[in-house]
Structure formats: structure tokens, C-alpha cells
Coordinates of C-alpha atoms in Angstrom, one line a residue:
M1221 CA -0.3 -0.1 -0.1
N1222 CA 1.4 3.6 -0.9
Q1223 CA 2.3 6.4 1.8
S1224 CA -0.5 8.4 0.4
K1225 CA -3.6 5.5 0.9
V1226 CA -2.0 4.7 4.2
K1227 CA -2.3 8.4 4.6
S1228 CA -5.9 8.3 3.7
I1229 CA -6.7 5.7 5.4
Y1230 CA -4.5 6.3 9.6
P1231 CA -7.1 8.7 10.8
W1232 CA -9.7 5.6 11.7
I1233 CA -6.5 3.3 11.5
V1234 CA -6.4 5.7 14.7
V1235 CA -9.9 5.0 16.0
G1236 CA -9.9 1.4 15.8
L1237 CA -6.4 0.9 17.9
L1238 CA -7.7 3.0 20.3
W1239 CA -11.1 2.1 20.0
V1240 CA -9.8 -1.5 21.5
V1241 CA -7.6 0.7 24.3
A1242 CA -11.8 2.1 25.7
L1243 CA -13.0 -1.7 25.6
L1244 CA -9.8 -2.1 28.3
N1245 CA -10.5 0.8 29.9
Y1246 CA -14.2 -0.1 30.8
M1247 CA -13.9 -3.9 31.3
D1248 CA -10.4 -3.4 34.0
R1249 CA -12.9 -1.3 35.6
Q1250 CA -16.2 -3.1 36.0
M1251 CA -15.4 -6.5 36.4
L1252 CA -14.2 -5.3 39.6
S1253 CA -17.5 -5.0 40.6
T1254 CA -19.0 -8.3 39.6
M1255 CA -16.1 -10.6 41.6
K1256 CA -16.9 -9.2 45.1
V1257 CA -18.9 -13.4 45.4
S1258 CA -15.7 -14.3 44.9
M1259 CA -12.8 -12.6 46.2
M1260 CA -14.5 -12.0 49.3
I1261 CA -13.8 -16.2 50.4
D1262 CA -10.9 -14.6 50.0
I1263 CA -10.9 -10.8 51.1
K1264 CA -12.4 -10.7 54.5
E1265 CA -13.3 -6.8 55.1
L1266 CA -14.6 -7.5 51.4
E1267 CA -18.2 -9.1 53.1
T1268 CA -18.9 -5.8 53.5
A1269 CA -20.8 -3.4 51.4
E1270 CA -18.9 -0.7 53.2
N1271 CA -15.7 -1.4 52.8
F1272 CA -16.3 -2.6 49.1
G1273 CA -17.9 0.5 48.0
R1274 CA -15.4 2.4 49.9
L1275 CA -12.6 0.3 47.3
M1276 CA -15.4 1.4 44.5
A1277 CA -14.7 4.3 46.0
V1278 CA -12.1 5.8 45.7
F1279 CA -11.5 5.1 41.9
L1280 CA -14.3 7.5 40.6
W1281 CA -13.7 10.2 43.4
I1282 CA -9.7 9.8 41.9
Y1283 CA -10.5 9.6 38.5
G1284 CA -13.8 12.5 38.7
F1285 CA -10.1 15.0 40.8
M1286 CA -7.9 13.4 37.6
S1287 CA -9.6 14.3 34.7
P1288 CA -9.1 17.7 34.6
V1289 CA -4.9 17.5 35.0
A1290 CA -5.4 14.4 32.5
G1291 CA -6.4 17.3 30.4
L1292 CA -3.8 19.7 31.1
I1293 CA -0.9 17.2 30.5
A1294 CA -2.3 15.5 27.5
D1295 CA -2.4 19.3 25.7
R1296 CA 1.3 20.0 26.7
I1297 CA 2.9 17.1 25.9
N1298 CA 2.6 14.0 23.3
R1299 CA -0.6 11.7 23.8
K1300 CA 0.8 8.3 22.2
W1301 CA 3.1 7.9 25.0
L1302 CA 0.7 9.4 27.7
I1303 CA -2.2 6.6 25.9
V1304 CA 0.6 4.3 25.9
G1305 CA 1.3 4.7 29.7
S1306 CA -2.0 5.1 30.8
L1307 CA -3.1 1.6 29.6
A1308 CA 0.5 0.1 30.5
V1309 CA -0.2 1.0 33.9
W1310 CA -3.8 0.5 34.7
S1311 CA -2.8 -3.3 32.9
A1312 CA -0.3 -3.0 35.4
V1313 CA -2.3 -2.6 38.3
T1314 CA -5.2 -5.6 37.4
L1315 CA -1.8 -7.9 36.9
S1316 CA -1.3 -6.7 40.3
M1317 CA -4.4 -7.4 42.1
G1318 CA -4.6 -10.4 40.2
Y1319 CA -2.3 -11.3 43.0
S1320 CA -3.2 -9.8 46.5
N1321 CA -5.5 -10.7 49.3
N1322 CA -5.0 -7.7 51.3
F1323 CA -7.5 -5.7 51.6
Q1324 CA -5.3 -1.9 51.5
V1325 CA -3.2 -2.9 49.0
L1326 CA -5.9 -3.8 47.5
Y1327 CA -7.1 -0.2 47.9
V1328 CA -4.2 1.9 46.5
L1329 CA -4.1 -0.2 43.4
R1330 CA -7.8 0.8 42.9
A1331 CA -6.5 4.4 43.5
V1332 CA -3.5 3.8 41.1
M1333 CA -5.7 2.8 39.0
G1334 CA -7.7 5.7 39.0
V1335 CA -4.9 7.6 37.9
S1336 CA -3.3 5.5 35.5
E1337 CA -7.5 5.3 33.5
A1338 CA -8.2 8.9 33.7
L1339 CA -5.6 9.5 31.5
Y1340 CA -6.6 8.1 28.6
I1341 CA -9.4 9.9 27.3
P1342 CA -9.2 13.1 27.0
A1343 CA -5.9 11.7 25.3
A1344 CA -7.9 9.8 22.9
L1345 CA -10.3 11.7 22.2
S1346 CA -8.3 14.9 21.3
L1347 CA -6.4 12.6 18.5
I1348 CA -9.2 11.6 17.0
A1349 CA -10.8 15.2 16.6
D1350 CA -7.2 16.2 15.6
Y1351 CA -6.9 13.0 12.9
H1352 CA -10.9 12.9 11.6
K1353 CA -12.4 17.0 10.2
E1354 CA -15.6 18.6 10.3
G1355 CA -17.1 15.3 7.9
T1356 CA -16.7 12.5 10.1
R1357 CA -15.8 14.1 13.2
S1358 CA -18.7 12.8 15.0
L1359 CA -18.8 9.6 13.4
A1360 CA -14.9 9.4 14.3
V1361 CA -15.5 10.1 18.5
G1362 CA -19.1 7.9 18.3
I1363 CA -17.7 4.5 16.9
H1364 CA -15.1 5.3 20.1
M1365 CA -17.3 5.3 22.1
T1366 CA -19.0 2.0 21.3
G1367 CA -15.7 0.6 22.7
L1368 CA -16.9 2.0 26.0
Y1369 CA -20.4 0.5 25.8
F1370 CA -18.6 -3.3 24.9
G1371 CA -16.0 -3.0 27.7
Q1372 CA -18.7 -2.0 29.8
A1373 CA -20.0 -5.6 29.2
I1374 CA -17.7 -7.8 28.9
G1375 CA -16.4 -6.7 32.8
G1376 CA -19.3 -8.8 33.4
F1377 CA -17.4 -11.9 32.5
G1378 CA -15.2 -11.1 35.6
A1379 CA -17.2 -13.1 37.6
T1380 CA -17.8 -15.4 34.9
V1381 CA -13.9 -16.5 34.4
A1382 CA -13.5 -16.1 38.2
H1383 CA -16.8 -18.7 38.5
Q1384 CA -14.6 -21.2 36.6
F1385 CA -11.6 -20.4 37.6
S1386 CA -10.6 -17.8 40.3
W1387 CA -10.8 -13.9 40.5
Q1388 CA -6.8 -13.8 40.1
T1389 CA -7.3 -15.7 36.8
A1390 CA -9.8 -13.2 35.4
F1391 CA -7.0 -10.3 36.8
H1392 CA -4.1 -12.3 35.5
S1393 CA -5.7 -12.2 32.1
F1394 CA -7.2 -8.8 31.3
G1395 CA -4.4 -7.8 32.8
L1396 CA -1.9 -9.3 30.4
I1397 CA -4.3 -8.8 27.5
G1398 CA -3.4 -5.0 28.3
I1399 CA 0.2 -4.8 28.7
A1400 CA 0.6 -6.7 25.4
Y1401 CA -1.7 -4.5 23.6
S1402 CA 0.0 -1.8 25.3
L1403 CA 3.2 -2.4 23.1
V1404 CA 1.2 -2.9 19.8
L1405 CA 0.2 1.1 20.4
V1406 CA 3.9 1.5 21.0
F1407 CA 4.1 0.8 16.8
F1408 CA 1.2 1.7 15.1
L1409 CA -0.1 4.2 17.3
R1410 CA 1.0 8.1 16.3
E1411 CA 0.9 11.4 17.1
K1412 CA -1.0 15.0 14.7
K1413 CA 2.8 16.0 13.0
D1414 CA 0.9 19.1 12.4
R1415 CA -0.9 19.4 16.1
F1416 CA 0.3 22.4 17.0
A1417 CA 0.8 24.5 13.8
P1418 CA -1.0 27.8 12.4
S1419 CA -3.4 26.0 9.9
S1420 CA -2.0 29.0 7.2
Q1421 CA 1.6 27.0 8.1
P1422 CA 1.3 22.8 7.8
A1423 CA 4.4 21.5 9.9
P1424 CA 7.8 19.7 8.6
E1425 CA 6.6 16.7 7.9
N1426 CA 9.2 15.5 10.8
K1427 CA 8.8 17.2 13.4
I1428 CA 5.7 17.6 16.0
V1429 CA 5.6 21.4 17.4
K1430 CA 5.3 21.5 20.9
I1431 CA 3.2 23.6 22.3
S1432 CA 4.6 25.5 25.7
G1433 CA 5.3 23.9 29.0
F1434 CA 3.6 24.2 32.4
S1435 CA 3.5 27.8 33.2
S1436 CA 0.5 28.5 30.4
V1437 CA -2.1 25.6 32.9
T1438 CA -3.4 29.3 34.9
K1439 CA -3.6 30.2 30.9
S1440 CA -5.9 27.6 29.7
L1441 CA -7.7 27.2 32.9
G1442 CA -8.6 31.0 32.3
M1443 CA -9.9 30.8 28.8
L1444 CA -12.2 28.0 29.4
L1445 CA -13.5 29.1 32.4
G1446 CA -13.5 32.9 31.1
T1447 CA -15.9 31.7 28.8
M1448 CA -19.5 31.4 27.8
S1449 CA -20.0 28.6 25.5
F1450 CA -17.8 26.5 28.4
W1451 CA -19.7 26.8 31.3
V1452 CA -23.7 25.7 28.6
I1453 CA -21.5 22.9 27.5
L1454 CA -19.9 21.7 31.1
F1455 CA -23.5 22.1 32.1
Y1456 CA -24.9 20.6 28.7
F1457 CA -22.2 17.0 29.6
A1458 CA -23.4 17.0 33.4
A1459 CA -27.2 17.2 33.1
P1460 CA -27.5 14.0 31.3
S1461 CA -24.7 12.4 33.3
F1462 CA -27.3 12.7 36.4
P1463 CA -29.5 10.0 33.8
G1464 CA -26.6 8.5 32.2
W1465 CA -25.1 6.6 35.8
A1466 CA -28.2 5.6 37.3
T1467 CA -28.7 3.3 34.2
K1468 CA -25.1 2.5 34.9
N1469 CA -25.7 1.2 38.6
W1470 CA -29.7 1.6 39.3
L1471 CA -31.5 0.0 35.5
P1472 CA -31.0 -3.0 36.4
T1473 CA -32.2 -2.4 39.9
L1474 CA -35.5 -0.5 39.2
F1475 CA -36.2 -3.1 36.6
S1476 CA -36.6 -6.0 38.6
E1477 CA -38.8 -3.8 41.0
S1478 CA -40.8 -2.8 38.3
L1479 CA -41.2 -5.7 36.1
G1480 CA -41.7 -8.2 39.4
M1481 CA -38.2 -10.0 37.8
D1482 CA -35.9 -11.9 39.4
M1483 CA -32.3 -10.0 38.7
S1484 CA -30.7 -12.8 37.7
K1485 CA -33.0 -12.0 34.2
A1486 CA -33.6 -8.3 34.8
G1487 CA -29.6 -7.5 35.9
P1488 CA -28.4 -8.2 31.7
L1489 CA -31.8 -7.3 30.2
A1490 CA -31.7 -4.0 31.5
T1491 CA -27.8 -3.9 30.5
I1492 CA -27.9 -5.7 27.1
T1493 CA -30.8 -3.4 26.4
I1494 CA -29.3 0.6 27.4
A1495 CA -25.9 -0.7 25.5
A1496 CA -27.4 -2.3 21.9
S1497 CA -29.7 1.4 22.1
S1498 CA -26.7 2.9 22.7
F1499 CA -24.9 1.9 19.5
V1500 CA -27.6 2.5 17.4
G1501 CA -27.4 6.1 18.7
V1502 CA -23.9 6.6 18.7
I1503 CA -23.6 5.6 14.8
F1504 CA -27.2 6.7 13.6
G1505 CA -26.2 10.4 15.9
G1506 CA -22.1 10.2 14.2
I1507 CA -23.5 10.0 10.6
L1508 CA -26.6 13.1 11.8
A1509 CA -24.2 14.5 12.7
D1510 CA -21.0 15.4 10.3
R1511 CA -24.2 15.6 7.5
W1512 CA -25.8 18.2 8.9
I1513 CA -22.6 20.4 9.9
M1514 CA -21.7 20.3 6.2
K1515 CA -25.0 22.3 6.1
N1516 CA -26.0 23.9 9.6
L1517 CA -22.6 25.0 11.6
R1518 CA -25.3 24.5 14.3
G1519 CA -26.1 21.3 13.3
R1520 CA -23.7 18.7 15.8
I1521 CA -25.6 20.6 17.8
Y1522 CA -29.6 19.9 17.0
T1523 CA -28.6 16.4 16.0
G1524 CA -26.7 16.5 20.1
A1525 CA -30.2 18.4 21.3
I1526 CA -32.5 15.6 19.6
G1527 CA -30.3 12.8 21.8
L1528 CA -30.7 15.2 24.9
S1529 CA -34.7 15.2 24.3
L1530 CA -35.4 11.4 23.7
L1531 CA -34.1 11.0 27.9
I1532 CA -37.2 13.5 28.3
P1533 CA -40.0 11.0 27.5
S1534 CA -37.4 7.7 27.8
L1535 CA -36.9 8.4 31.7
L1536 CA -41.1 9.0 32.4
L1537 CA -41.6 5.6 30.7
L1538 CA -38.9 4.1 33.1
G1539 CA -40.2 6.5 36.8
F1540 CA -43.2 5.8 36.2
G1541 CA -44.2 2.7 33.5
H1542 CA -44.8 -0.9 34.6
G1543 CA -44.7 -3.3 31.3
L1544 CA -43.0 -4.3 29.6
I1545 CA -42.5 -3.3 26.5
G1546 CA -43.3 0.5 28.1
I1547 CA -40.0 -0.8 30.3
L1548 CA -38.0 -1.6 27.6
G1549 CA -39.0 0.8 25.1
G1550 CA -37.0 2.9 27.7
G1551 CA -34.6 2.3 27.4
V1552 CA -34.0 1.8 24.3
L1553 CA -35.4 5.8 23.2
F1554 CA -33.0 6.4 26.5
G1555 CA -29.8 4.5 24.6
I1556 CA -30.9 6.0 21.3
G1557 CA -30.7 9.0 22.6
F1558 CA -27.9 8.8 25.3
G1559 CA -25.5 7.7 22.6
M1560 CA -26.0 10.3 20.0
F1561 CA -25.6 12.5 22.7
D1562 CA -21.8 10.7 23.2
A1563 CA -20.5 11.1 19.5
N1564 CA -21.3 14.3 19.9
N1565 CA -19.7 15.2 23.1
M1566 CA -15.8 15.9 21.7
P1567 CA -16.9 17.7 18.2
I1568 CA -19.4 20.3 19.9
L1569 CA -16.4 21.2 21.6
C1570 CA -14.0 21.2 19.0
Q1571 CA -16.1 24.5 17.6
F1572 CA -15.5 26.6 20.5
V1573 CA -12.0 25.2 21.7
S1574 CA -8.6 25.4 20.2
P1575 CA -7.1 22.2 19.9
R1576 CA -4.4 23.8 22.7
H1577 CA -7.7 23.6 25.4
R1578 CA -8.9 20.1 23.8
A1579 CA -8.0 18.2 26.5
A1580 CA -8.5 20.9 28.8
G1581 CA -11.4 21.3 28.3
Y1582 CA -12.7 17.3 27.9
G1583 CA -11.2 16.9 31.2
L1584 CA -13.5 19.5 33.0
M1585 CA -16.1 17.8 30.8
N1586 CA -15.4 15.0 32.7
L1587 CA -14.4 15.4 35.9
T1588 CA -18.5 17.1 36.1
G1589 CA -19.6 14.1 34.7
V1590 CA -18.1 11.9 37.2
F1591 CA -19.2 13.8 40.3
A1592 CA -22.2 15.2 39.1
G1593 CA -22.9 10.2 38.5
A1594 CA -21.5 9.8 42.6
F1595 CA -24.1 12.6 43.5
V1596 CA -27.2 10.6 41.9
T1597 CA -25.8 7.1 42.5
E1598 CA -26.5 8.1 47.3
L1599 CA -29.0 9.6 45.7
L1600 CA -31.3 6.8 44.1
G1601 CA -30.0 4.5 46.4
K1602 CA -31.6 6.5 49.1
S1603 CA -34.6 6.7 47.6
T1604 CA -34.7 2.5 46.5
D1605 CA -35.3 2.1 49.8
S1606 CA -37.8 4.3 51.3
G1607 CA -39.4 3.1 47.4
H1608 CA -39.3 6.1 45.0
L1609 CA -36.5 4.5 42.5
G1610 CA -38.9 4.8 40.0
R1611 CA -40.8 8.3 40.7
D1612 CA -37.3 10.2 41.5
M1613 CA -35.5 8.4 38.2
A1614 CA -38.1 10.4 36.8
M1615 CA -37.5 13.0 37.9
L1616 CA -34.1 13.1 35.8
A1617 CA -35.9 14.3 32.6
I1618 CA -36.1 17.8 34.7
P1619 CA -32.0 18.6 34.4
V1620 CA -31.9 17.3 30.9
A1621 CA -34.9 19.3 29.3
A1622 CA -33.6 22.4 31.0
A1623 CA -29.6 21.7 29.4
V1624 CA -31.5 21.1 26.0
L1625 CA -32.9 24.2 26.1
L1626 CA -30.0 26.5 27.2
Q1627 CA -28.2 24.3 24.9
L1628 CA -30.5 25.8 21.6
L1629 CA -30.4 28.9 22.9
T1630 CA -27.2 30.5 23.4
L1631 CA -24.9 27.7 21.1
K1632 CA -24.3 29.5 18.9
P1633 CA -20.1 28.2 16.2
T1634 CA -19.0 30.4 13.7
T1635 CA -17.1 27.0 12.1
A1636 CA -17.1 23.7 12.6
N1637 CA -13.2 23.6 13.7
K1638 CA -11.8 25.9 15.9
E1639 CA -8.3 26.6 15.2
N1640 CA -6.9 29.6 17.2
D1641 CA -7.6 31.3 20.0

């Protein structure tokens, strides 16, 4: 294959390479939640829900706090090596967890995983955004996001491996796969060569133009937080995170209660419904936005708004519905809508933020999303105990509706791809 042919398809090779990393990212973090029963035989502290909750929560808190830091780092160093290093470290942590029978050691390892996994998403999405311009950006980001969906689903098989062999084997196997794949990235993943070059003056083929050092951090944060459109984007990202995390953590319980179904059946039904429909939504939303923006600069914004609008009736169906068709219909609508939203977050950010600050911008967005998830997970736990899970799930449609209105009224981009500060 000649060099020009490789150059033309390489942006899609990047998406393919990072799709596997995205899968491993979610798979390694999720599988712990499925192996509690197997692990507590060897680690007595895990017999209490409080200790297991601490183990799960330390990842989320550190992941959230590290997200903006990870974005600032990704804006300033070679993203290829940041991605390779991130994958290698969290895979080594996964491997190491299989050798520990000590709760305190597991707690520290889980914290390290939070740091290393946080470094991945801002770097990966900004790299994909740099390789894909107006006509393919939303689809490329959408395809990458399906890797996260698949990883979340495959993480459930940790329990299967633990049952058939041992929980140690599950950690060892997935950890070794990640370490091996980090070596693949060393040879095939490349940083964008003209990353920081002005559009009128491309960088030389053999050189990467680097941004100034860490003294620019304050300026970068000031630029982002001093822009009203970025605050709107933050709210636009955080509002759907409430129901997004709610479905991750509480939808199986809601299916079980509303349908009178055993959790062994309600769990797979809920997760498969959301995963399959999200896959459809993210691909459809990516294609639609990429075509729409060629005719209208607000095409991505309109696509994201349509996706969020679908969440409103879906949450009402999930919260107040009782029949199988109504509940499943709510799940399907939610997945499609959330997928359309997911495909366009970074592409919309690219219309308001230059390449120098995109990873930092997405890191701040990730922080708001994770903290919204932590808040709503605790809130719905109390709702479940009081018998109001469905009602409070439906109430999450209110911030989503506010985000749709605010987005449509205020986000008015002047370009499909902002190049300069």
C-alpha cells in the first residue's frame, strides 16, 4: 500500500487502535464489581458492603479529580506516549490485583487505577478530533465510544471467569492482555504531526510542534472558564450524566422492581437493552451530525439536542411505566438518545475550543460528569430504600430538559472547527 493511501486511511486506523483501548478501559474498571462474591472468600473485609463501596468509590473520586489534570497534561505532551503509558499502568494494576489478598493493598491499587485511567479519555478524544475534521469527526468519536460500551458489557464476564477458574485468573488474564496491547500501540499509534501548527503554516513532516510549558496552565484554565459557551457545554455534559450514571448503577434494580423480575434476569435485560440501543444511537448520531454540519454550523448541536430530548420521555417511561413494553421502550429510547449525545460531546467542544485546550476542556467535562454520577448514585440509593426509585428516576428528566433549552438558546458557533485561541 502506497504512502498516500496509508495517510488517507490512517485517521480510521487511529480510531480502530483506540477502540480496543477504550474497551480495556471500561472492562478493567467494571469487572471488580461483578466478582465480590468470589473475592470475599479470600478477602474477609469485602464481606461488608461498606468496605466494598469504599473500594469502588476511591476509583471514582480520584478519577474525577484527575480528569482535568489529565486534560492539561494531554494538551502539553505527546499523546501517543500518554495513552501507551496509561494503558500499561492500569493493566499492570489489574494484573497486580490478582496477586493481592490484602484489602489495603487493593485499595491503593484501585486508587492508582483511577489516576492511570483518567489520563486516557481526554488524550484519546483530542487525538481523534485532530485526525478527523468536519466530515467525519462525530462518527469517529461515536465509533470510539462503542468501545466503552463493549468494555462495560465484557467486564461482566469477570464473574464468569472467576466462577470457572478464580478471581485471580480474571485479573491476571485481562491485565496481561492490556500490557501486550500497549506494545502494539508503541509500533502503530502516532501523534498528529502538525498538532499545534497554525492552519496557514503546516508543521514539517518530521517534527511535532510543541506547546509552551506548564506555565500556561493558568492561562488555559482561564480561557476555558472565562468563556460562557464552555460553561454551557459543562452543564450540557453534566445534566445527562445524572440519568447516565443512574442507569449504569440502578437500572437493573428498577427493571426488577417494576417488572417483578428476578435480578438474575433483570440485570442482563437492562444492560443489554441499554448497550444495544446506545450502539445504534452513537452510530446514527455520528453520521447525522457529520452530514448536518456540512449544511448548518449548528448541525452537531441540533443532533445532540435531539438525543437529549429522547431522554425525557424515556425517563418518564422508565420511572412510571410498569409493563414490559413500556419499560423496554424507555430503555431503548434512552440508549438511542444517550448514544446521539455521546457521539457529539467532543465534536461540539471543537467548535468553541482550539486544539491547544481541548483535552483540558474534556477533562473538566469528565470531572463534572463523574461527580454528577457520584451524587445521583447516592441519591437513588436513598430513593430505593424509601420505595421511590421510579419517581426519582423520572425526575432526572428536569435537568435534561433544562440542558436542551440552554444549549439551543446559547450555543451559536461561528465555525465547524475552531483553529486558534
